[in-house]
Amino acid sequence: MSDKSGAKKIVTAAVVVIGDEILSGRTQDKNMAWIAVRLNEIGVQLREVRVVPDIEAEIVAAVNALRAKFDYVFTTGGIGPTHDDITADSIAAAFDVGIDFHPEAMALLTRHYETSGIEFNDARKRMARIPDGASLINNPVSKAPGFCIENVYVMAGVPTIMQAMFEEIAPTLHGGPKMLSRTIGAGLPEGRVAEKLGALQKAYPDVSMGSYPYFRQGEVGTNLVLRSTEKADLDAAFGELVEYLKGEGVHVVETT
Amino acid sequence: MSDKSGAKKIVTAAVVVIGDEILSGRTQDKNMAWIAVRLNEIGVQLREVRVVPDIEAEIVAAVNALRAKFDYVFTTGGIGPTHDDITADSIAAAFDVGIDFHPEAMALLTRHYETSGIEFNDARKRMARIPDGASLINNPVSKAPGFCIENVYVMAGVPTIMQAMFEEIAPTLHGGPKMLSRTIGAGLPEGRVAEKLGALQKAYPDVSMGSYPYFRQGEVGTNLVLRSTEKADLDAAFGELVEYLKGEGVHVVETT
């Protein structure tokens, strides 16, 4: 995306993870990190995630807050055949539009269940209910489609299905400048590099610098992550940091 | 916690995960699920999680929205010595209070760094800056304390340290009725049990029923999770569901 001056605009996104199973701790969410990495690859920066329960008012509030604030919103979960799958109704409520059986979704599910000899019962027909004005997202894994309405993309919660749906929509997303990153693994506690890092951050405002301590088998170290959309600045800041650490006699490794 | 009638009140919580490293996908969050499980063990239900970047306004907005809505708020991340550790300042801003070096925190960090022969430099002193009116949360792992102000508990992001801090505060948290759960692993696609489950949900409004399909080595199955604070209702609904599935000739296993 470009603004009128031709400068590339930063493109942002949020994720809404819908599901009691994540909030109960029963299921460890694996979608958030996967979506973050894939979005970054196409020049979209994930800026916020909300995990909400299977309660319509909560889903509506999260989706409406985030779709107004970010370029894209992706939801995961709650589009299956059971009574607790209320995402489609919640999205219709968020956009204040109707919801009905979508002819294309009905057709593809009818075909799927006929072919597989499985009864296309009322519960399964629920998966063809799509908010008015939405377009379908193909589901190459288990057929029941996701959908997209304005800047909101509604996907399944099962990781393999969510990933397949994401790949269907990825070519249609418009990214901005890609966030580049370089990481240094440094054999020192972060308190020893903090002041230098703070000074470097001031010198390179376009480079976001993060410090993440680790403790492995009694060894203390810090991963220093530099991120920027500007490659020259990133490389310069990175070079300066490495030089400083080497001057201090610290063992450094560039990692990914 | 009990209300005036003596009925036990449901106690709720939210988590704010603070950190660019989670939103970039570089680090997979492990704290959310751990906190969810531990909270449930003490009768507190996790109802929302927000993941926000290292930006003060975003942290303030999330903390203020959630502390007004839930009984407890737990934050993870951003309390180390580096410039990107801005959680303490953000919490002070959220509560509109001052922030300064906390005498007790200064004393314990001074002692710690003296003992370990490490320089207690300005960056490390940042970890003793605590919002006015907050009380410290002991950090048995790496000493730099967390803190608690009103219903907000500020903890480290490194899982081992966060867990140790949580165990320090756990005895002080007041839980309500504990959410009990029973899970059935059923060898059928969820579309086949959806109608029965929906009917059962209507018959047992106090039991929350979730359906989670899985696909393992070509085998399709569904975990059916029943949750309630009322043991009698939970067991009755569970028994009815198992009986139904057995009547349908479905292989069922009670799992955890």
XYZ file of N, CA and C in Angstrom, chain A residues 1-106:
318
model
N 0.842 -1.196 0.000
C 0.000 0.000 0.000
C 0.879 1.248 0.000
N 0.493 2.243 -0.758
C 1.262 3.488 -0.805
C 0.329 4.655 -0.529
N 0.826 5.683 0.135
C 0.011 6.884 0.274
C 0.273 7.784 -0.934
N -0.349 8.975 -0.925
C -0.275 9.837 -2.111
C 1.151 10.278 -2.443
N 1.985 10.385 -1.410
C 3.358 10.846 -1.638
C 4.219 9.735 -2.245
N 3.663 8.501 -2.307
C 4.417 7.388 -2.853
C 5.209 6.644 -1.789
N 5.269 7.205 -0.562
C 5.971 6.500 0.519
C 5.159 5.271 0.890
N 5.848 4.210 1.205
C 5.119 2.991 1.545
C 4.599 3.059 2.969
N 3.326 2.770 3.108
C 2.653 2.854 4.399
C 2.850 1.524 5.139
N 3.046 1.625 6.458
C 3.112 0.423 7.295
C 1.713 -0.211 7.325
N 1.634 -1.494 7.076
C 0.349 -2.186 7.071
C 0.257 -3.051 8.336
N -0.863 -2.932 9.026
C -0.988 -3.559 10.349
C -2.144 -4.558 10.405
N -2.068 -5.440 11.374
C -3.126 -6.443 11.541
C -3.306 -6.796 13.010
N -4.470 -7.360 13.302
C -4.736 -7.922 14.628
C -5.340 -9.310 14.445
N -5.206 -10.128 15.461
C -5.795 -11.471 15.455
C -6.768 -11.574 16.629
N -7.923 -12.167 16.387
C -8.849 -12.496 17.469
C -8.932 -14.018 17.552
N -8.449 -14.559 18.647
C -8.521 -16.000 18.877
C -9.804 -16.254 19.653
N -10.717 -17.025 19.056
C -12.032 -17.245 19.669
C -12.086 -18.650 20.235
N -12.245 -18.770 21.528
C -12.391 -20.121 22.026
C -12.132 -20.306 23.507
N -13.150 -20.860 24.180
C -13.020 -21.210 25.589
C -11.860 -22.164 25.833
N -11.542 -23.009 24.848
C -10.509 -24.027 25.076
C -9.128 -23.412 25.234
N -8.926 -22.225 24.660
C -7.642 -21.542 24.843
C -7.622 -20.882 26.221
N -8.719 -20.245 26.593
C -8.788 -19.539 27.873
C -8.811 -20.492 29.068
N -9.242 -21.731 28.840
C -9.217 -22.697 29.952
C -7.827 -23.291 30.123
N -6.957 -23.048 29.167
C -5.615 -23.621 29.225
C -5.560 -25.043 28.697
N -6.710 -25.575 28.278
C -6.767 -26.943 27.777
C -5.962 -27.080 26.481
N -6.090 -26.075 25.628
C -5.390 -26.082 24.342
C -4.395 -24.929 24.312
N -3.176 -25.235 23.888
C -2.158 -24.199 23.719
C -2.340 -23.602 22.324
N -2.555 -22.294 22.237
C -2.721 -21.660 20.930
C -1.440 -21.774 20.121
N -1.590 -22.230 18.877
C -0.430 -22.307 17.991
C -0.634 -21.414 16.770
N -1.799 -20.796 16.672
C -2.098 -20.016 15.470
C -1.465 -18.626 15.471
N -1.448 -18.011 16.639
C -0.961 -16.639 16.780
C 0.456 -16.482 16.210
N 1.383 -17.300 16.667
C 2.779 -17.170 16.221
C 2.903 -17.497 14.732
N 2.153 -18.484 14.274
C 2.218 -18.868 12.859
C 1.729 -17.716 11.973
N 0.593 -17.143 12.348
C 0.050 -16.012 11.573
C 1.022 -14.827 11.607
N 1.621 -14.565 12.772
C 2.571 -13.449 12.906
C 3.712 -13.587 11.903
N 4.262 -14.780 11.827
C 5.406 -15.013 10.935
C 4.989 -14.878 9.471
N 3.872 -15.482 9.120
C 3.414 -15.410 7.731
C 3.046 -13.980 7.330
N 2.379 -13.255 8.225
C 2.040 -11.859 7.917
C 3.310 -11.058 7.670
N 4.301 -11.264 8.522
C 5.537 -10.506 8.367
C 6.180 -10.785 7.010
N 6.081 -12.033 6.560
C 6.667 -12.388 5.263
C 6.015 -11.622 4.105
N 4.754 -11.205 4.314
C 4.108 -10.457 3.231
C 3.989 -8.966 3.544
N 4.741 -8.506 4.558
C 4.808 -7.074 4.817
C 3.664 -6.530 5.645
N 3.060 -7.379 6.459
C 1.992 -6.934 7.355
C 2.455 -7.174 8.795
N 2.319 -6.158 9.632
C 2.796 -6.269 11.009
C 1.649 -6.567 11.968
N 1.786 -7.676 12.701
C 0.782 -8.018 13.705
C 0.982 -7.109 14.907
N -0.057 -6.367 15.287
C 0.066 -5.371 16.346
C -0.717 -5.689 17.619
N -1.678 -6.570 17.526
C -2.434 -6.908 18.740
C -3.121 -8.247 18.554
N -3.240 -8.986 19.654
C -4.008 -10.229 19.656
C -4.964 -10.174 20.838
N -6.198 -10.581 20.615
C -7.114 -10.763 21.744
C -7.644 -12.184 21.730
N -7.641 -12.803 22.888
C -8.247 -14.122 23.040
C -9.538 -13.923 23.803
N -10.649 -14.306 23.191
C -11.962 -14.076 23.805
C -12.748 -15.378 23.887
N -13.695 -15.440 24.832
C -14.481 -16.676 24.985
C -15.572 -16.802 23.922
N -16.259 -17.930 23.929
C -17.362 -18.186 22.999
C -18.613 -17.434 23.459
N -18.521 -16.122 23.508
C -19.645 -15.283 23.939
C -19.790 -14.169 22.899
N -21.000 -14.089 22.290
C -21.164 -13.189 21.150
C -20.748 -11.748 21.448
N -21.190 -11.217 22.588
C -20.892 -9.810 22.890
C -19.380 -9.561 22.964
N -18.645 -10.541 23.451
C -17.186 -10.380 23.579
C -16.521 -10.418 22.205
N -17.007 -11.308 21.354
C -16.456 -11.406 19.991
C -16.750 -10.122 19.224
N -17.978 -9.654 19.328
C -18.383 -8.417 18.636
C -17.520 -7.239 19.092
N -17.327 -7.108 20.394
C -16.554 -5.976 20.925
C -15.112 -6.034 20.434
N -14.517 -7.212 20.465
C -13.118 -7.329 20.041
C -12.972 -7.038 18.551
N -13.840 -7.636 17.741
C -13.746 -7.455 16.286
C -13.983 -5.994 15.910
N -14.976 -5.377 16.528
C -15.262 -3.978 16.166
C -14.153 -3.031 16.614
N -13.570 -3.276 17.775
C -12.459 -2.424 18.227
C -11.269 -2.570 17.275
N -10.981 -3.788 16.870
C -9.748 -4.040 16.115
C -9.896 -3.717 14.631
N -11.064 -3.939 14.049
C -11.206 -3.662 12.611
C -11.171 -2.164 12.328
N -11.507 -1.359 13.345
C -11.438 0.094 13.178
C -10.007 0.594 13.297
N -9.178 -0.188 13.950
C -7.839 0.277 14.336
C -6.734 -0.239 13.413
N -6.954 -1.396 12.809
C -5.895 -2.025 12.015
C -6.361 -2.282 10.582
N -5.389 -2.481 9.691
C -5.745 -2.707 8.290
C -6.465 -4.041 8.087
N -5.973 -5.070 8.790
C -6.583 -6.395 8.651
C -6.875 -6.999 10.028
N -7.952 -7.764 10.095
C -8.238 -8.548 11.298
C -8.458 -9.995 10.878
N -7.796 -10.902 11.566
C -7.969 -12.337 11.298
C -8.553 -12.983 12.544
N -9.613 -13.761 12.370
C -10.139 -14.496 13.521
C -9.886 -15.978 13.315
N -9.694 -16.681 14.425
C -9.547 -18.144 14.357
C -10.550 -18.770 15.320
N -11.194 -19.845 14.856
C -12.049 -20.626 15.743
C -13.526 -20.316 15.641
N -14.328 -21.313 16.004
C -15.760 -21.110 16.148
C -16.575 -21.156 14.877
N -16.064 -21.855 13.838
C -16.877 -21.925 12.613
C -17.288 -23.355 12.255
N -17.301 -24.228 13.246
C -17.709 -25.610 13.011
C -19.216 -25.802 13.124
N -19.657 -27.058 13.252
C -21.092 -27.372 13.216
C -21.790 -27.359 14.573
N -21.061 -27.186 15.678
C -21.716 -27.352 16.979
C -22.252 -26.035 17.537
N -23.098 -26.149 18.569
C -23.806 -24.991 19.130
C -22.849 -23.914 19.647
N -21.617 -24.319 20.024
C -20.654 -23.343 20.550
C -19.896 -22.634 19.423
N -20.176 -22.979 18.174
C -19.555 -22.305 17.033
C -20.398 -21.104 16.640
N -20.076 -19.954 17.231
C -20.946 -18.782 17.064
C -20.231 -17.639 16.353
N -19.097 -17.943 15.718
C -18.332 -16.851 15.108
C -19.094 -16.178 13.966
N -19.706 -16.953 13.072
C -20.384 -16.353 11.919
C -21.504 -15.411 12.389
N -22.313 -15.868 13.351
C -23.381 -15.003 13.876
C -22.799 -13.760 14.536
N -21.688 -13.939 15.242
C -21.083 -12.797 15.943
C -20.541 -11.765 14.952
N -19.974 -12.239 13.843
C -19.433 -11.318 12.839
C -20.594 -10.567 12.168
N -21.677 -11.290 11.882
C -22.862 -10.626 11.314
C -23.345 -9.532 12.271
N -23.369 -9.846 13.566
C -23.792 -8.846 14.563
C -22.816 -7.673 14.596
N -21.518 -7.969 14.500
C -20.504 -6.899 14.545
C -20.693 -5.927 13.378
N -21.045 -6.478 12.215
C -21.226 -5.627 11.026
C -22.679 -5.182 10.868
N -23.534 -5.631 11.762
C -24.958 -5.298 11.709
C -25.555 -5.668 10.343
N -25.264 -6.879 9.908
C -25.848 -7.396 8.657
C -26.567 -8.718 8.963
N -27.368 -9.170 8.044
C -28.054 -10.441 8.214
C -27.115 -11.617 8.009
N -27.636 -12.805 8.262
C -26.844 -14.015 8.023
C -27.784 -15.086 7.498
N -27.322 -15.829 6.503
C -28.203 -16.852 5.922
C -27.349 -17.942 5.275
N -28.009 -19.013 4.842
C -27.287 -20.051 4.111
C -26.765 -19.458 2.806
N -25.488 -19.602 2.576
C -24.839 -19.021 1.405
C -24.916 -20.057 0.274
N -25.486 -19.695 -0.883
C -25.734 -20.701 -1.933
C -24.472 -21.464 -2.334
N -23.370 -20.731 -2.496
C -22.127 -21.375 -2.917
C -21.615 -22.333 -1.828
N -21.724 -21.896 -0.568
C -21.292 -22.746 0.543
C -22.179 -23.981 0.644
N -23.486 -23.786 0.474
C -24.415 -24.921 0.503
C -24.075 -25.911 -0.611
